[in-house]
Short mmCIF file of C-alpha atoms and ligand atoms in Angstrom, two decimals:
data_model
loop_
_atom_site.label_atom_id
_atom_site.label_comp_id
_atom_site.label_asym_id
_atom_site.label_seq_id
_atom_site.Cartn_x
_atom_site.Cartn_y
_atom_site.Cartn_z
CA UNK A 1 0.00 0.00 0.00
CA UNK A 2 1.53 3.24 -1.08
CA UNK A 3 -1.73 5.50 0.17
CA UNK A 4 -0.99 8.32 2.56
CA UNK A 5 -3.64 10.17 4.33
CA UNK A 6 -3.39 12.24 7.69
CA UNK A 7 -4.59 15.43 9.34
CA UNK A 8 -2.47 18.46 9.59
CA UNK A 9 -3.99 20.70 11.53
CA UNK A 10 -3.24 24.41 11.56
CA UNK A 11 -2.94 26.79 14.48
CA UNK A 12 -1.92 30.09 15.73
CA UNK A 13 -2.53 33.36 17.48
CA UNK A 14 -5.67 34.79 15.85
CA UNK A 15 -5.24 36.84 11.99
CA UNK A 16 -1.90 35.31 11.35
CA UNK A 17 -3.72 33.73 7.99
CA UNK A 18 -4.25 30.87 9.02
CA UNK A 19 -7.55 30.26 6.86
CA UNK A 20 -5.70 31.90 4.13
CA UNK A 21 -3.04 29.42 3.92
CA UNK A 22 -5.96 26.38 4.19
CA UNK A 23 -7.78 28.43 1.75
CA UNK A 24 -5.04 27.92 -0.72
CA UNK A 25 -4.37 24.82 -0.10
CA UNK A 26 -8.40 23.66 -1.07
CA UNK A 27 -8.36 25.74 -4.24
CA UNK A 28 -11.85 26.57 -2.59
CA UNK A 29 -13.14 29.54 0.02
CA UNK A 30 -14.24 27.13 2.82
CA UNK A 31 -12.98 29.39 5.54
CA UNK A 32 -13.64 32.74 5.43
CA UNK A 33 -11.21 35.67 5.97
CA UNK A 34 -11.17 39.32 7.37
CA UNK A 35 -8.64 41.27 9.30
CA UNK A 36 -10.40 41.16 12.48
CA UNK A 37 -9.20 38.87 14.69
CA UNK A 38 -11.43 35.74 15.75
CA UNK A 39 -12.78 35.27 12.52
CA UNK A 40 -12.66 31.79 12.22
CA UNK A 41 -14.68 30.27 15.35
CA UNK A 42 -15.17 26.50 14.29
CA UNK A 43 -12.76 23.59 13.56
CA UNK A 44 -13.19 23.54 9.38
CA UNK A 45 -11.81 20.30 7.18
CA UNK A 46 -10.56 21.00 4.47
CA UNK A 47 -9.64 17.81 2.27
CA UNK A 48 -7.00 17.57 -0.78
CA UNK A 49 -7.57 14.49 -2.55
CA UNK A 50 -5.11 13.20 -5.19
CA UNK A 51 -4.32 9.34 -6.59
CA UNK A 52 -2.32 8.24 -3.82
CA UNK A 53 -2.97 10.62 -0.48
CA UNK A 54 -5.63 12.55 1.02
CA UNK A 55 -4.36 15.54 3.03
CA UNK A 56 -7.18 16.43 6.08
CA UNK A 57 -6.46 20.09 6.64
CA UNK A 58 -7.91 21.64 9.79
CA UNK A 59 -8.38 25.21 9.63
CA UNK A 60 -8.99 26.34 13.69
CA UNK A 61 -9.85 29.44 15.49
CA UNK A 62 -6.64 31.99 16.94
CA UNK A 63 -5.96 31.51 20.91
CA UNK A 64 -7.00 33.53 22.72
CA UNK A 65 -7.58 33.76 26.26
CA UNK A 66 -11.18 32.61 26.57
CA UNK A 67 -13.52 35.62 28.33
CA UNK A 68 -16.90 33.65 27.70
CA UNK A 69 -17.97 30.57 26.78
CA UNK A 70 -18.41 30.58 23.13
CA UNK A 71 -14.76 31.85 23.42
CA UNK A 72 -13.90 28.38 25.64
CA UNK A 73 -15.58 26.28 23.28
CA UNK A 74 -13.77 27.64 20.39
CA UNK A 75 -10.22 27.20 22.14
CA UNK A 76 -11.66 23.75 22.99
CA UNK A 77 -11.41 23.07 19.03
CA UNK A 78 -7.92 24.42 19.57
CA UNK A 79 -7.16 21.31 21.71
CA UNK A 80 -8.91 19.02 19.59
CA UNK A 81 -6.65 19.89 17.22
CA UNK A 82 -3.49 19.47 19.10
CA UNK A 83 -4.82 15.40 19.75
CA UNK A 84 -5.38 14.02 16.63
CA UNK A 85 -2.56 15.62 14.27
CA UNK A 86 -0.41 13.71 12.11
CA UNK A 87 1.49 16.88 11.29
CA UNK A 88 1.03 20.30 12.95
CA UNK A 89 1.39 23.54 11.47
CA UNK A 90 2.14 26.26 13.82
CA UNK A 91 1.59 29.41 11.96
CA UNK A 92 3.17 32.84 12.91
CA UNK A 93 3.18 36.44 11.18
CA UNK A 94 6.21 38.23 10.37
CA UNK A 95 7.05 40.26 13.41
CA UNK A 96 5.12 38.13 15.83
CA UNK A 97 7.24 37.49 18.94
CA UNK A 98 4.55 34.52 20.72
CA UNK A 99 2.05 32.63 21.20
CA UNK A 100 -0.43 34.16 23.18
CA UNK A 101 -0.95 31.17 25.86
CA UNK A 102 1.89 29.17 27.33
CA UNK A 103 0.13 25.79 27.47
CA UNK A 104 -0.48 25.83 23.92
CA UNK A 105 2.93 27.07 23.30
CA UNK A 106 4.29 24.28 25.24
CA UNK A 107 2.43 21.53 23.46
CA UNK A 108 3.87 22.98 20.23
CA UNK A 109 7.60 22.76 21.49
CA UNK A 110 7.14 19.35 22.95
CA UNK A 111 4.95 17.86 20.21
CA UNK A 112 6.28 14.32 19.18
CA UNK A 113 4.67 14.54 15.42
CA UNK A 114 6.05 16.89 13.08
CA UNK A 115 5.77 21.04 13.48
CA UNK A 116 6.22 23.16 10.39
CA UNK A 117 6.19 26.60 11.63
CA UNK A 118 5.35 29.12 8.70
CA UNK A 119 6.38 32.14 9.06
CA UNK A 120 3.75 33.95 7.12
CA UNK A 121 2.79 37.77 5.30
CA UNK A 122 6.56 37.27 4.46
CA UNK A 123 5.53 39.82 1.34
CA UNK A 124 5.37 42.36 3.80
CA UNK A 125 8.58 42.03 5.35
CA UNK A 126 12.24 42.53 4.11
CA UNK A 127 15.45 40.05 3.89
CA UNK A 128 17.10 41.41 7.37
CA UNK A 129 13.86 40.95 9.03
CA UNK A 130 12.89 37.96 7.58
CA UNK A 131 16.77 36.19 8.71
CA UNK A 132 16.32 38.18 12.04
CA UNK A 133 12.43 36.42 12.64
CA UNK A 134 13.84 33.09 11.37
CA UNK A 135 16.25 32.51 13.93
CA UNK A 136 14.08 33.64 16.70
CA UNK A 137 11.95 31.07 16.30
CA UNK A 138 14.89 28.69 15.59
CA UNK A 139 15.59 29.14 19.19
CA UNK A 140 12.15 28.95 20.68
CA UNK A 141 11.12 26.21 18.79
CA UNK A 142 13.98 24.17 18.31
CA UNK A 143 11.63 20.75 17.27
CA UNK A 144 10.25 22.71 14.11
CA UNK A 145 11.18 22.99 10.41
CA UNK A 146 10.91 26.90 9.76
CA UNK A 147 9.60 28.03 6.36
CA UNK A 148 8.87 31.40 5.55
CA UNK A 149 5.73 31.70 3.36
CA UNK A 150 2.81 34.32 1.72
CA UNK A 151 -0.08 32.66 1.98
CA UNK A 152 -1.71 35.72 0.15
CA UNK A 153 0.42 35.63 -2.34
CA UNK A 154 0.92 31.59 -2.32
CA UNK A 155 4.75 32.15 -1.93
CA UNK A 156 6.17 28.59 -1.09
CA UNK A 157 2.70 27.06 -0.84
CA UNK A 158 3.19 24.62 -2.67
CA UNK A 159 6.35 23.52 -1.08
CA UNK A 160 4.94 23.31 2.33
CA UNK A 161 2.41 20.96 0.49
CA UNK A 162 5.15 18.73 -0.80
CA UNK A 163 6.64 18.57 2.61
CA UNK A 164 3.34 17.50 4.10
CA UNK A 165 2.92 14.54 1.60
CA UNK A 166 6.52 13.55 2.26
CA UNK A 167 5.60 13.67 6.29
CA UNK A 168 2.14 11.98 6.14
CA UNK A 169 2.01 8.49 7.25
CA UNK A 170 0.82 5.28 4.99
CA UNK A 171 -3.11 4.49 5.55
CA UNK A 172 -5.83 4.95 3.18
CA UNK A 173 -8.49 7.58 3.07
CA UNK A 174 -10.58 8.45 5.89
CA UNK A 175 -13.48 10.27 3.82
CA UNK A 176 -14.48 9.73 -0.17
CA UNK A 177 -12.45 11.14 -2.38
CA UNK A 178 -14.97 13.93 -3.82
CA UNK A 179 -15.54 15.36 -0.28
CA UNK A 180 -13.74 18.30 0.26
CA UNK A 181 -15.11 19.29 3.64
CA UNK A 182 -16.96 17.78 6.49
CA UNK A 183 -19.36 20.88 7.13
CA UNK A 184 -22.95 20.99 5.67
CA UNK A 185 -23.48 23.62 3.05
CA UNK A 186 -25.52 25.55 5.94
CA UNK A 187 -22.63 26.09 7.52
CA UNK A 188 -21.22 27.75 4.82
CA UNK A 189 -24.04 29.83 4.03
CA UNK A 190 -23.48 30.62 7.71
CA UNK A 191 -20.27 31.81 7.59
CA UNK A 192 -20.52 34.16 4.59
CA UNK A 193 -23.34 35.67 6.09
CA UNK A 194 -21.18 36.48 9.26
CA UNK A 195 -18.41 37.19 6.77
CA UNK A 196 -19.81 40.11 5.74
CA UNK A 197 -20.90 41.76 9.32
CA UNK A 198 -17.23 41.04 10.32
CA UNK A 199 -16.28 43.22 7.55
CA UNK A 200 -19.37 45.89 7.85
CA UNK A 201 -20.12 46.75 11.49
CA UNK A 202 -17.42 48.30 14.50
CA UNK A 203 -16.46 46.82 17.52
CA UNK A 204 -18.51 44.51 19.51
CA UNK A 205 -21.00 43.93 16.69
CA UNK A 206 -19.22 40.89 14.77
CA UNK A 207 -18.86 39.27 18.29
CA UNK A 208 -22.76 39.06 19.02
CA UNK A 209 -23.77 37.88 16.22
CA UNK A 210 -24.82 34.00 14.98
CA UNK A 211 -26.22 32.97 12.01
CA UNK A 212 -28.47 30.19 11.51
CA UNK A 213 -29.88 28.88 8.40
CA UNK A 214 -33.54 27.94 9.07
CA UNK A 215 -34.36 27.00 4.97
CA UNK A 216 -32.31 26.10 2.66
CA UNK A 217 -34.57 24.89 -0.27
CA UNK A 218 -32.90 23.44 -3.69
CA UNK A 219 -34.95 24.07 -6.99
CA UNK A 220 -34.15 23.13 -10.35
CA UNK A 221 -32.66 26.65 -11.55
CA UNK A 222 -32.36 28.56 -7.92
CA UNK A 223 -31.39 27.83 -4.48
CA UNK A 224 -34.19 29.91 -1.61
CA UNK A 225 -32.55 30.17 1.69
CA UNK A 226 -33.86 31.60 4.76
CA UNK A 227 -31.15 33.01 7.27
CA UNK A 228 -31.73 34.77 10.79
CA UNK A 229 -28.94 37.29 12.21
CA UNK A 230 -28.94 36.64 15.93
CA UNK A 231 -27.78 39.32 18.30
CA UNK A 232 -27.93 39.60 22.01
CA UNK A 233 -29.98 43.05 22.84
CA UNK A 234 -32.22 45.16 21.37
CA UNK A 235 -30.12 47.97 20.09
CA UNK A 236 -27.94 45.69 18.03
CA UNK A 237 -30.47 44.70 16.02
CA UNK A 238 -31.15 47.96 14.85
CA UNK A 239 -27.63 48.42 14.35
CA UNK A 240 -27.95 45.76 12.15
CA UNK A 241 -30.96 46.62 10.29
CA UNK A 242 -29.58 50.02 9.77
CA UNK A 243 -31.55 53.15 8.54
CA UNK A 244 -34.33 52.08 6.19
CA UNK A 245 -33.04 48.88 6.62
CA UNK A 246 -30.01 49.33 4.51
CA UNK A 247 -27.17 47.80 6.28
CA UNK A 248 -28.93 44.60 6.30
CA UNK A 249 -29.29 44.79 2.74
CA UNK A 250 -25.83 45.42 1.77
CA UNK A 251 -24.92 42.39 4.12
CA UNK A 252 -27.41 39.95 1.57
CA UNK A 253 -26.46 41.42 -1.64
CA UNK A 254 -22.43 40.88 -0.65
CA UNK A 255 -23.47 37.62 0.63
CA UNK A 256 -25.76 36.44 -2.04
CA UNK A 257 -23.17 37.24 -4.99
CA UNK A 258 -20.80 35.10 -2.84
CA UNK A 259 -23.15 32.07 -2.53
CA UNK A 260 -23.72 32.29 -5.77
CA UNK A 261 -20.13 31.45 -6.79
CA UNK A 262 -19.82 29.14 -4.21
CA UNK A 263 -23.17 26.73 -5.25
CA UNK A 264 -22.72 27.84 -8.99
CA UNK A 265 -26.18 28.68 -9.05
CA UNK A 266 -29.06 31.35 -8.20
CA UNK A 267 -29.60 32.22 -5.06
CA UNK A 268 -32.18 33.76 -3.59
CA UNK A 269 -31.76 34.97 -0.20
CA UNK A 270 -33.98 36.10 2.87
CA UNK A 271 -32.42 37.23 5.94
CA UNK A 272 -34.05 38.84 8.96
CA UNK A 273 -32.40 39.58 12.86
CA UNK A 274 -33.39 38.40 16.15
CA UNK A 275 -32.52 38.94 19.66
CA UNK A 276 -31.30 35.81 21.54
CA UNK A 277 -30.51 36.94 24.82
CA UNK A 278 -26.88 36.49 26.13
CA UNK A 279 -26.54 33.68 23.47
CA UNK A 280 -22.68 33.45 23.18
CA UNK A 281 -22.68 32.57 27.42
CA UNK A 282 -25.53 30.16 27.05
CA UNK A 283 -24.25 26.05 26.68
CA UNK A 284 -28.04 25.40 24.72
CA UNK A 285 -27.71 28.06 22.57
CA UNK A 286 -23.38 27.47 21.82
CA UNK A 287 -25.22 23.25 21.49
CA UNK A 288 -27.64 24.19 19.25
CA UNK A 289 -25.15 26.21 17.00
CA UNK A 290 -22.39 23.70 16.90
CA UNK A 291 -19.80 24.73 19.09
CA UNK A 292 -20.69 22.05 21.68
CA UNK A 293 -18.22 19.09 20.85
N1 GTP B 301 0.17 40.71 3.58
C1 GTP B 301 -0.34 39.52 3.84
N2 GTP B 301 -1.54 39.42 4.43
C2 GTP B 301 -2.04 38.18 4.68
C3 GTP B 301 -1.32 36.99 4.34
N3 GTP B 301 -2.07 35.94 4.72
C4 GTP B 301 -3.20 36.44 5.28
N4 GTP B 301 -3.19 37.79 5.24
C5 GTP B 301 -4.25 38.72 5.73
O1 GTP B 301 -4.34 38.60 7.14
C6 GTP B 301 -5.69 38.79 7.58
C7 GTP B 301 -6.14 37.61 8.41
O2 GTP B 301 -6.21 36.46 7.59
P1 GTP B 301 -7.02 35.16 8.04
O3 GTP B 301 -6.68 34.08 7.08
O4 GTP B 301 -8.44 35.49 8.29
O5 GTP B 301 -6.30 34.89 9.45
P2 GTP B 301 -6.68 33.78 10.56
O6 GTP B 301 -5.38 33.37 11.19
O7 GTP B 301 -7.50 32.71 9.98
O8 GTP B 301 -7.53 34.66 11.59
P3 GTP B 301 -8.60 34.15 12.74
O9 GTP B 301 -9.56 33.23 12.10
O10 GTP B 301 -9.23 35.42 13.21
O11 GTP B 301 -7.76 33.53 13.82
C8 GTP B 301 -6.51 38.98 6.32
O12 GTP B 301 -6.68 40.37 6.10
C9 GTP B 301 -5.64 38.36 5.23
O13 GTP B 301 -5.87 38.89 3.95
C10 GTP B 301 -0.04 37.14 3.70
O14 GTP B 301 0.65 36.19 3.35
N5 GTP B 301 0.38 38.42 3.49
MG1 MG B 302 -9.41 32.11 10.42
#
């Protein structure tokens, strides 16, 4: 048997482009990307199929110091991903001096698998820099292989890649080999919906929100989906709504044109906001929205 198949999971402190890099690894926009920080808040597969391996990428959400408990559940994917890697990837920016958290940091330096630590947004750094960066993490992580990448710009991507097949051990698949995630498309109607409030509204907005798909109906020529906009008070929601309701719309029209590329396929899309008290500190509510695991 000359298969190889094995899960490299990806972590770091949060906007380091992380689900940039697993972005360009898929060929595919499964994660979504903004430069806020805590972005990503879910553990998202990625698979790479070819003839003879399967690479599981695991796209996971920055540490952090939890405050709440949506913020505990996400680092709880964190650790997840820490058990079941075959190869880690420990990604830090360019002028990055840590990890945020010590345990995690710890775990990294005294992994037993494999730790490629990518020194990443190299594109916006320059050669004394770069050599200066490189050896500092030479010396606090002595167990990893450093390479310096873009994941923007997909500088050394696909050497990384060739690394990972070389470290991945023999076994054969673990999904089918047209699956390229294990997430349900509602989940990434989810996200792009929550994509574009990270991107639209200030400060604490983007952290109170959840989206849910409650319909997602497929017809011959169109796709109808349904979405709500949760918040947790009152004057959020009008935040979100905006004046006339305009805000709201620019979030479905931005959202819409991306679903469309992503199904390859009409979409029409309804989205309306609700208040769900205190929702990111309730364990139903996190259950109910996947973050339980
Ligand atoms: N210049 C530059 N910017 C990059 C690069 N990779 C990612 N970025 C930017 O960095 C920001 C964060 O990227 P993400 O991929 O969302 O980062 P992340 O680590 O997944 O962030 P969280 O999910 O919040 O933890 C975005 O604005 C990206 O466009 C790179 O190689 N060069
Ligand atoms: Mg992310």
């Amino acid at each position: 048997m000359s298969h190889k198949a094995g899960f490299v999971n990806i972590i770091g402190n949060p906007n380091v482009g992380k689900s940039t890099l697993m972005n360009a690894f898929v060929g595919e926009k499964l994660s979504i990307i903004t430069s806020k920080a805590q972005t990503t808040r879910h553990r998202i597969l990625g698979i790479v199929n070819g003839d003879d391996f399967q690479v599981l990428f695991s796209d996971t959400p920055g540490i952090i110091k939890p405050a709440y408990e949506l913020q505990e559940s996400m680092m709880g994917f964190v650790k997840s991903a820490f058990e079941d890697a075959d190869v880690l990837i420990y990604m830090v920016e360019i002028g990055e001096q840590a990890l945020k958290d010590e345990a995690f940091f710890k775990k990294i330096t005294s992994s037993k698998i494999p730790v490629l630590l990518l020194l990443n947004k190299i594109d916006t750094s320059n050669q004394e820099q770069l050599e200066t960066q490189v050896q500092l993490w030479a010396e606090k992580v002595p167990n990893a292989e450093i390479i310096p990448i873009s994941a923007l710009e997909g500088f050394q991507v696909k050497e990384v890649f060739d690394r990972i097949i070389e470290l991945l051990p023999k076994s054969p698949p673990f999904y089918p080999k047209d699956q390229l995630t294990d997430k349900p498309e509602r989940f990434f109607i989810n996200e792009s919906i929550r994509e574009k409030i990270l991107l639209h509204y200030k400060k604490e907005i983007p952290y109170a929100v959840e989206v849910d798909t409650e319909e997602f109906l497929e017809e011959e020529n169109i796709i109808r989906i349904r979405s709500v906009i949760m918040v947790e008070r009152d004057t959020q929601k009008g935040i979100i709504i905006g004046h006339k309701g305009s805000a709201l719309k620019r979030v479905g029209v931005e959202a819409r044109k991306d679903l469309e590329k992503f199904f390859g396929k009409q979409i029409h899309l309804e989205l309306y906001v609700k208040v769900n008290k205190n929702w990111r500190s309730n364990q139903n509510q996190l259950k109910r929205f996947g973050y339980n695991q």
